[in-house]
GROMACS .gro file of C-alpha atoms in nm:
model
  327
    1MET     CA    1  -1.857  -2.375  -0.719
    2LYS     CA    2  -1.790  -2.241  -1.065
    3LEU     CA    3  -1.901  -1.896  -1.179
    4ALA     CA    4  -1.913  -1.724  -1.517
    5THR     CA    5  -2.043  -1.400  -1.661
    6TYR     CA    6  -2.261  -1.399  -1.973
    7LYS     CA    7  -2.268  -1.112  -2.218
    8ASP     CA    8  -2.586  -0.907  -2.198
    9ALA     CA    9  -2.484  -0.573  -2.358
   10SER     CA   10  -2.397  -0.425  -2.017
   11ARG     CA   11  -2.049  -0.352  -1.882
   12ASP     CA   12  -2.063  -0.616  -1.608
   13GLY     CA   13  -2.273  -0.887  -1.771
   14GLN     CA   14  -2.499  -1.142  -1.603
   15LEU     CA   15  -2.367  -1.383  -1.340
   16VAL     CA   16  -2.428  -1.754  -1.396
   17VAL     CA   17  -2.343  -2.061  -1.190
   18VAL     CA   18  -2.182  -2.337  -1.396
   19SER     CA   19  -2.187  -2.711  -1.330
   20ARG     CA   20  -1.871  -2.892  -1.229
   21ASP     CA   21  -1.841  -3.061  -1.570
   22LEU     CA   22  -1.907  -2.731  -1.752
   23SER     CA   23  -2.207  -2.879  -1.932
   24SER     CA   24  -2.485  -2.668  -1.782
   25ALA     CA   25  -2.547  -2.333  -1.619
   26HIS     CA   26  -2.811  -2.140  -1.428
   27TYR     CA   27  -2.862  -1.767  -1.395
   28ALA     CA   28  -2.785  -1.635  -1.046
   29THR     CA   29  -3.070  -1.386  -1.070
   30GLY     CA   30  -3.243  -1.360  -0.732
   31ILE     CA   31  -2.910  -1.394  -0.552
   32ALA     CA   32  -2.689  -1.153  -0.746
   33ASN     CA   33  -2.678  -1.004  -1.092
   34THR     CA   34  -2.301  -0.965  -1.117
   35LEU     CA   35  -1.987  -1.115  -0.970
   36ARG     CA   36  -1.897  -0.771  -0.839
   37GLN     CA   37  -2.199  -0.784  -0.607
   38VAL     CA   38  -2.095  -1.126  -0.478
   39LEU     CA   39  -1.738  -1.021  -0.405
   40ASP     CA   40  -1.862  -0.715  -0.215
   41ASP     CA   41  -2.087  -0.931   0.006
   42TRP     CA   42  -1.915  -1.272  -0.015
   43ARG     CA   43  -2.011  -1.413   0.325
   44PHE     CA   44  -2.380  -1.357   0.261
   45MET     CA   45  -2.407  -1.440  -0.109
   46ALA     CA   46  -2.151  -1.718  -0.156
   47PRO     CA   47  -2.348  -1.975   0.053
   48GLN     CA   48  -2.659  -1.907  -0.156
   49LEU     CA   49  -2.462  -1.957  -0.476
   50ARG     CA   50  -2.318  -2.282  -0.336
   51ASP     CA   51  -2.673  -2.408  -0.277
   52LEU     CA   52  -2.760  -2.331  -0.637
   53SER     CA   53  -2.437  -2.500  -0.748
   54ASP     CA   54  -2.529  -2.813  -0.554
   55LEU     CA   55  -2.869  -2.822  -0.724
   56LEU     CA   56  -2.709  -2.776  -1.063
   57ASN     CA   57  -2.453  -3.053  -1.006
   58SER     CA   58  -2.726  -3.292  -0.891
   59ALA     CA   59  -2.937  -3.211  -1.200
   60LYS     CA   60  -3.215  -3.067  -0.981
   61ALA     CA   61  -3.197  -2.704  -1.093
   62ARG     CA   62  -3.526  -2.636  -1.270
   63HIS     CA   63  -3.411  -2.367  -1.508
   64ALA     CA   64  -3.069  -2.498  -1.611
   65PHE     CA   65  -2.950  -2.456  -1.970
   66PRO     CA   66  -2.645  -2.570  -2.171
   67PHE     CA   67  -2.332  -2.372  -2.087
   68GLU     CA   68  -2.179  -2.185  -2.383
   69PRO     CA   69  -1.825  -2.046  -2.331
   70THR     CA   70  -1.858  -1.832  -2.644
   71ARG     CA   71  -2.120  -1.624  -2.461
   72CYS     CA   72  -1.884  -1.546  -2.175
   73MET     CA   73  -1.719  -1.223  -2.078
   74ALA     CA   74  -1.426  -1.243  -1.839
   75PRO     CA   75  -1.565  -1.384  -1.510
   76LEU     CA   76  -1.502  -1.040  -1.356
   77PRO     CA   77  -1.534  -0.802  -1.654
   78ARG     CA   78  -1.397  -0.504  -1.461
   79ALA     CA   79  -1.162  -0.531  -1.164
   80CYS     CA   80  -1.062  -0.297  -0.884
   81GLN     CA   81  -0.708  -0.365  -0.998
   82TRP     CA   82  -0.520  -0.613  -1.216
   83ILE     CA   83  -0.169  -0.694  -1.097
   84THR     CA   84   0.058  -0.957  -1.240
   85GLY     CA   85   0.389  -1.087  -1.116
   86SER     CA   86   0.681  -1.309  -1.208
   87ALA     CA   87   0.622  -1.591  -0.965
   88PHE     CA   88   0.826  -1.847  -1.162
   89ILE     CA   89   1.197  -1.780  -1.114
   90SER     CA   90   1.293  -2.006  -1.406
   91HIS     CA   91   1.114  -1.767  -1.641
   92VAL     CA   92   1.300  -1.466  -1.500
   93GLU     CA   93   1.634  -1.648  -1.509
   94ARG     CA   94   1.596  -1.746  -1.875
   95LEU     CA   95   1.508  -1.395  -1.988
   96HIS     CA   96   1.801  -1.245  -1.798
   97LYS     CA   97   2.045  -1.506  -1.926
   98ALA     CA   98   1.951  -1.432  -2.284
   99THR     CA   99   2.058  -1.068  -2.244
  100ASP     CA  100   2.359  -1.138  -2.019
  101ALA     CA  101   2.187  -0.936  -1.750
  102LYS     CA  102   2.264  -1.019  -1.388
  103LEU     CA  103   1.959  -1.125  -1.191
  104PRO     CA  104   1.935  -0.919  -0.869
  105LYS     CA  105   1.947  -1.129  -0.552
  106SER     CA  106   1.618  -0.969  -0.444
  107ARG     CA  107   1.438  -1.159  -0.722
  108TYR     CA  108   1.487  -1.477  -0.521
  109THR     CA  109   1.338  -1.333  -0.203
  110GLU     CA  110   1.076  -1.085  -0.320
  111PRO     CA  111   0.831  -1.114  -0.613
  112LEU     CA  112   0.843  -0.866  -0.898
  113MET     CA  113   0.494  -0.729  -0.969
  114ARG     CA  114   0.339  -0.490  -1.218
  115GLN     CA  115   0.008  -0.306  -1.231
  116GLY     CA  116  -0.200  -0.348  -1.546
  117GLY     CA  117  -0.524  -0.204  -1.675
  118GLY     CA  118  -0.821  -0.338  -1.480
  119ASP     CA  119  -1.094  -0.122  -1.631
  120GLY     CA  120  -1.192  -0.386  -1.885
  121PHE     CA  121  -1.098  -0.731  -2.012
  122ILE     CA  122  -1.185  -0.944  -2.312
  123GLY     CA  123  -1.375  -1.271  -2.299
  124PRO     CA  124  -1.218  -1.616  -2.330
  125CYS     CA  125  -1.331  -1.661  -2.690
  126ASP     CA  126  -1.297  -1.300  -2.807
  127ASN     CA  127  -1.047  -1.213  -3.077
  128ILE     CA  128  -0.724  -1.042  -2.976
  129VAL     CA  129  -0.742  -0.722  -3.181
  130ILE     CA  130  -0.403  -0.568  -3.253
  131ALA     CA  131  -0.309  -0.265  -3.463
  132SER     CA  132   0.001  -0.427  -3.615
  133ASP     CA  133   0.140  -0.779  -3.612
  134ALA     CA  134   0.490  -0.630  -3.635
  135SER     CA  135   0.467  -0.534  -3.267
  136GLY     CA  136   0.592  -0.868  -3.133
  137ILE     CA  137   0.263  -1.030  -3.033
  138ASP     CA  138   0.307  -1.280  -2.751
  139PHE     CA  139   0.078  -1.472  -2.520
  140GLU     CA  140   0.135  -1.523  -2.148
  141ALA     CA  141  -0.049  -1.824  -2.008
  142GLN     CA  142  -0.103  -1.765  -1.638
  143VAL     CA  143  -0.298  -1.871  -1.332
  144ALA     CA  144  -0.481  -1.586  -1.159
  145VAL     CA  145  -0.682  -1.529  -0.842
  146ILE     CA  146  -0.960  -1.291  -0.745
  147THR     CA  147  -0.944  -1.159  -0.391
  148GLY     CA  148  -1.181  -1.032  -0.129
  149ASP     CA  149  -1.078  -0.738   0.088
  150VAL     CA  150  -0.720  -0.782   0.209
  151ALA     CA  151  -0.573  -0.552   0.474
  152MET     CA  152  -0.255  -0.353   0.431
  153GLY     CA  153   0.036  -0.547   0.578
  154ALA     CA  154  -0.142  -0.882   0.558
  155SER     CA  155   0.088  -1.181   0.604
  156PRO     CA  156   0.107  -1.445   0.328
  157GLU     CA  157  -0.116  -1.672   0.540
  158GLU     CA  158  -0.373  -1.396   0.592
  159ALA     CA  159  -0.355  -1.310   0.222
  160LEU     CA  160  -0.433  -1.672   0.129
  161ASP     CA  161  -0.751  -1.647   0.334
  162GLY     CA  162  -0.851  -1.350   0.118
  163ILE     CA  163  -0.845  -1.548  -0.208
  164ARG     CA  164  -1.197  -1.613  -0.333
  165LEU     CA  165  -1.164  -1.757  -0.684
  166LEU     CA  166  -0.909  -1.908  -0.924
  167MET     CA  167  -0.899  -1.873  -1.304
  168LEU     CA  168  -0.667  -1.868  -1.605
  169ALA     CA  169  -0.535  -1.563  -1.787
  170ASN     CA  170  -0.380  -1.472  -2.120
  171ASP     CA  171  -0.188  -1.153  -2.047
  172VAL     CA  172  -0.122  -1.049  -2.406
  173SER     CA  173   0.214  -0.877  -2.461
  174LEU     CA  174   0.350  -0.668  -2.748
  175ARG     CA  175   0.719  -0.738  -2.693
  176LYS     CA  176   0.866  -0.481  -2.931
  177LEU     CA  177   0.658  -0.202  -2.782
  178MET     CA  178   0.743  -0.321  -2.431
  179ALA     CA  179   1.115  -0.303  -2.511
  180ASP     CA  180   1.077   0.056  -2.630
  181GLU     CA  181   0.882   0.154  -2.319
  182GLN     CA  182   1.126  -0.018  -2.086
  183ALA     CA  183   1.418   0.162  -2.251
  184GLY     CA  184   1.243   0.489  -2.173
  185GLY     CA  185   1.239   0.408  -1.803
  186LEU     CA  186   0.864   0.378  -1.756
  187GLY     CA  187   0.586   0.142  -1.863
  188TYR     CA  188   0.434  -0.082  -1.962
  189LEU     CA  189   0.139   0.090  -2.128
  190GLN     CA  190   0.125   0.048  -2.507
  191GLY     CA  191   0.287  -0.293  -2.481
  192LYS     CA  192   0.006  -0.444  -2.276
  193PRO     CA  193  -0.331  -0.461  -2.454
  194MET     CA  194  -0.641  -0.607  -2.292
  195THR     CA  195  -0.610  -0.932  -2.095
  196ALA     CA  196  -0.836  -1.235  -2.141
  197PHE     CA  197  -0.952  -1.477  -1.871
  198SER     CA  198  -1.095  -1.828  -1.870
  199PRO     CA  199  -1.471  -1.883  -1.914
  200VAL     CA  200  -1.519  -1.971  -1.549
  201ALA     CA  201  -1.365  -1.881  -1.215
  202VAL     CA  202  -1.372  -2.152  -0.949
  203THR     CA  203  -1.352  -2.160  -0.573
  204PRO     CA  204  -1.032  -2.331  -0.451
  205ASP     CA  205  -1.224  -2.630  -0.313
  206GLU     CA  206  -1.329  -2.721  -0.670
  207VAL     CA  207  -0.976  -2.842  -0.747
  208GLY     CA  208  -0.942  -3.038  -0.422
  209ASP     CA  209  -0.589  -3.120  -0.310
  210ALA     CA  210  -0.448  -2.973  -0.632
  211TRP     CA  211  -0.472  -2.639  -0.449
  212ARG     CA  212  -0.195  -2.660  -0.190
  213GLN     CA  213  -0.012  -2.380  -0.011
  214GLY     CA  214  -0.131  -2.119  -0.256
  215ARG     CA  215  -0.032  -2.311  -0.569
  216LEU     CA  216  -0.240  -2.483  -0.838
  217ASN     CA  217  -0.068  -2.817  -0.884
  218LEU     CA  218  -0.207  -2.904  -1.225
  219THR     CA  219  -0.070  -2.895  -1.580
  220LEU     CA  220  -0.132  -2.583  -1.787
  221GLN     CA  221  -0.164  -2.657  -2.158
  222ALA     CA  222  -0.077  -2.396  -2.420
  223THR     CA  223  -0.161  -2.469  -2.784
  224TRP     CA  224  -0.048  -2.238  -3.064
  225ASN     CA  225  -0.198  -2.290  -3.411
  226GLY     CA  226  -0.318  -2.636  -3.311
  227ARG     CA  227   0.023  -2.749  -3.180
  228LYS     CA  228   0.081  -2.799  -2.810
  229VAL     CA  229   0.380  -2.587  -2.713
  230GLY     CA  230   0.349  -2.605  -2.335
  231LEU     CA  231   0.254  -2.869  -2.079
  232CYS     CA  232   0.384  -2.685  -1.774
  233ASP     CA  233   0.322  -2.775  -1.410
  234ALA     CA  234   0.155  -2.464  -1.271
  235GLY     CA  235   0.256  -2.543  -0.912
  236ALA     CA  236   0.591  -2.717  -0.891
  237GLY     CA  237   0.801  -2.433  -1.031
  238MET     CA  238   0.612  -2.148  -0.864
  239THR     CA  239   0.873  -1.975  -0.648
  240PHE     CA  240   0.629  -1.733  -0.487
  241HIS     CA  241   0.283  -1.870  -0.406
  242PHE     CA  242  -0.033  -1.662  -0.432
  243GLY     CA  243  -0.037  -1.582  -0.061
  244GLN     CA  244   0.305  -1.423  -0.104
  245LEU     CA  245   0.197  -1.237  -0.418
  246VAL     CA  246  -0.116  -1.093  -0.257
  247SER     CA  247   0.077  -1.009   0.060
  248HIS     CA  248   0.341  -0.827  -0.145
  249MET     CA  249   0.068  -0.633  -0.326
  250CYS     CA  250  -0.070  -0.523   0.012
  251LYS     CA  251   0.261  -0.426   0.170
  252THR     CA  252   0.185  -0.051   0.156
  253ARG     CA  253  -0.189  -0.045   0.078
  254PRO     CA  254  -0.501  -0.258   0.123
  255ALA     CA  255  -0.664  -0.447  -0.163
  256SER     CA  256  -1.035  -0.415  -0.231
  257ALA     CA  257  -1.261  -0.709  -0.307
  258GLY     CA  258  -1.242  -0.771  -0.679
  259SER     CA  259  -0.867  -0.735  -0.716
  260ILE     CA  260  -0.708  -0.980  -0.961
  261VAL     CA  261  -0.352  -1.110  -0.920
  262GLY     CA  262  -0.174  -1.309  -1.191
  263SER     CA  263   0.118  -1.547  -1.150
  264GLY     CA  264   0.308  -1.432  -1.456
  265PRO     CA  265   0.386  -1.685  -1.730
  266VAL     CA  266   0.388  -2.039  -1.596
  267SER     CA  267   0.738  -2.181  -1.633
  268SER     CA  268   0.896  -2.518  -1.564
  269ALA     CA  269   1.249  -2.584  -1.449
  270ASP     CA  270   1.233  -2.883  -1.684
  271TRP     CA  271   1.245  -2.721  -2.028
  272SER     CA  272   1.112  -3.038  -2.195
  273GLN     CA  273   0.765  -2.936  -2.068
  274GLY     CA  274   0.763  -2.646  -2.315
  275TYR     CA  275   0.668  -2.287  -2.262
  276ALA     CA  276   0.379  -2.058  -2.169
  277CYS     CA  277   0.505  -1.751  -2.352
  278ILE     CA  278   0.707  -1.708  -2.672
  279ALA     CA  279   0.959  -1.471  -2.512
  280GLU     CA  280   1.088  -1.753  -2.292
  281LYS     CA  281   1.124  -1.986  -2.592
  282ARG     CA  282   1.318  -1.717  -2.779
  283ALA     CA  283   1.541  -1.657  -2.476
  284VAL     CA  284   1.637  -2.025  -2.465
  285GLU     CA  285   1.711  -2.021  -2.839
  286SER     CA  286   1.929  -1.712  -2.800
  287VAL     CA  287   2.138  -1.880  -2.530
  288ASP     CA  288   2.164  -2.214  -2.711
  289ASN     CA  289   2.204  -2.098  -3.070
  290GLY     CA  290   2.313  -1.736  -3.052
  291LYS     CA  291   1.982  -1.603  -3.188
  292ALA     CA  292   1.608  -1.655  -3.154
  293SER     CA  293   1.435  -1.847  -3.433
  294THR     CA  294   1.074  -1.875  -3.312
  295ARG     CA  295   0.862  -1.591  -3.447
  296PHE     CA  296   0.605  -1.396  -3.252
  297MET     CA  297   0.235  -1.432  -3.335
  298LYS     CA  298   0.081  -1.302  -3.656
  299PHE     CA  299  -0.270  -1.219  -3.775
  300GLY     CA  300  -0.468  -1.539  -3.813
  301ASP     CA  301  -0.276  -1.728  -3.546
  302THR     CA  302  -0.484  -1.911  -3.286
  303LEU     CA  303  -0.422  -1.986  -2.920
  304ARG     CA  304  -0.575  -2.223  -2.666
  305ILE     CA  305  -0.500  -2.224  -2.291
  306GLU     CA  306  -0.651  -2.486  -2.062
  307VAL     CA  307  -0.602  -2.679  -1.738
  308LYS     CA  308  -0.751  -3.023  -1.685
  309GLY     CA  309  -0.815  -3.181  -1.348
  310LYS     CA  310  -0.701  -3.520  -1.232
  311ASN     CA  311  -1.024  -3.663  -1.379
  312GLY     CA  312  -0.929  -3.535  -1.724
  313GLN     CA  313  -1.206  -3.274  -1.733
  314SER     CA  314  -1.143  -2.908  -1.804
  315VAL     CA  315  -1.140  -2.710  -1.480
  316PHE     CA  316  -1.188  -2.353  -1.602
  317GLY     CA  317  -1.291  -2.407  -1.962
  318ALA     CA  318  -1.051  -2.302  -2.236
  319ILE     CA  319  -0.929  -1.963  -2.350
  320GLU     CA  320  -0.956  -1.987  -2.730
  321GLN     CA  321  -0.856  -1.682  -2.929
  322GLU     CA  322  -0.742  -1.562  -3.271
  323ILE     CA  323  -0.514  -1.269  -3.352
  324THR     CA  324  -0.701  -1.021  -3.576
  325PRO     CA  325  -0.622  -0.673  -3.712
  326ALA     CA  326  -0.799  -0.363  -3.589
  327ALA     CA  327  -1.075  -0.252  -3.826
   0.00000   0.00000   0.00000
């Protein structure tokens, strides 16, 4: 099933079930008002939502209406926690090579993860509001999962069982501020503004055999100012799968239902597939040409992030955003 959250002037919005082809939707009122409620009582509420999803997909839902991504908040507008990693070793290798830094051996055996701000996110079609476009504005096109409760010390296999939903993320980065914070020995804080997520979150069965061993084996498309800059395989180059990421997160503490874990920027070993963040492109340029030539994003720039299934249809809907100055 596919789930979204419509804006309704509240903090957590109104849960809707969305058809497989993203053409229609139906309010989940009567089952649950918010996705938070569903995640807290998944075993009871998820089957009821699946029944509604089946009705919607068979065109038998009486009160269906056209689905509008522009009305969406993030599928889970507030999370228990938002943690992102660097699951693609090619991304980490390129950034280290550009600065002549030696990559620790542990990076090949243990994922690097970072805690972000989970108290609020922006919707898939909301503007990215930034104070200054001299701060090194970058996008990070990622795959993300929403978990149920996961116990402390859970194995990667057990952690996979705790994954409830898949979605896309744009983990916006302000690279120049991040560099300053990193130099100070702590962070990131100022360098990580609010994250955006795809219009819908989907259960793993919605993507069929494209979800294998904790990886989404589909192509992630990143389009900057109308030009496709990335067509990266979101599964093939993923060194650490989502079971490993969630397990690592829970090594010393449990995770509550409604935790979100991101993959980090999708990256391909084959550079001809492009990039899912500008920093990686600049790193390659620095190595090849001695300096980076691709600029970071500016006010007025637009971004689109999307994944299409094997049938050519959008799986999660598209993240479509514009960089705008703070008022």
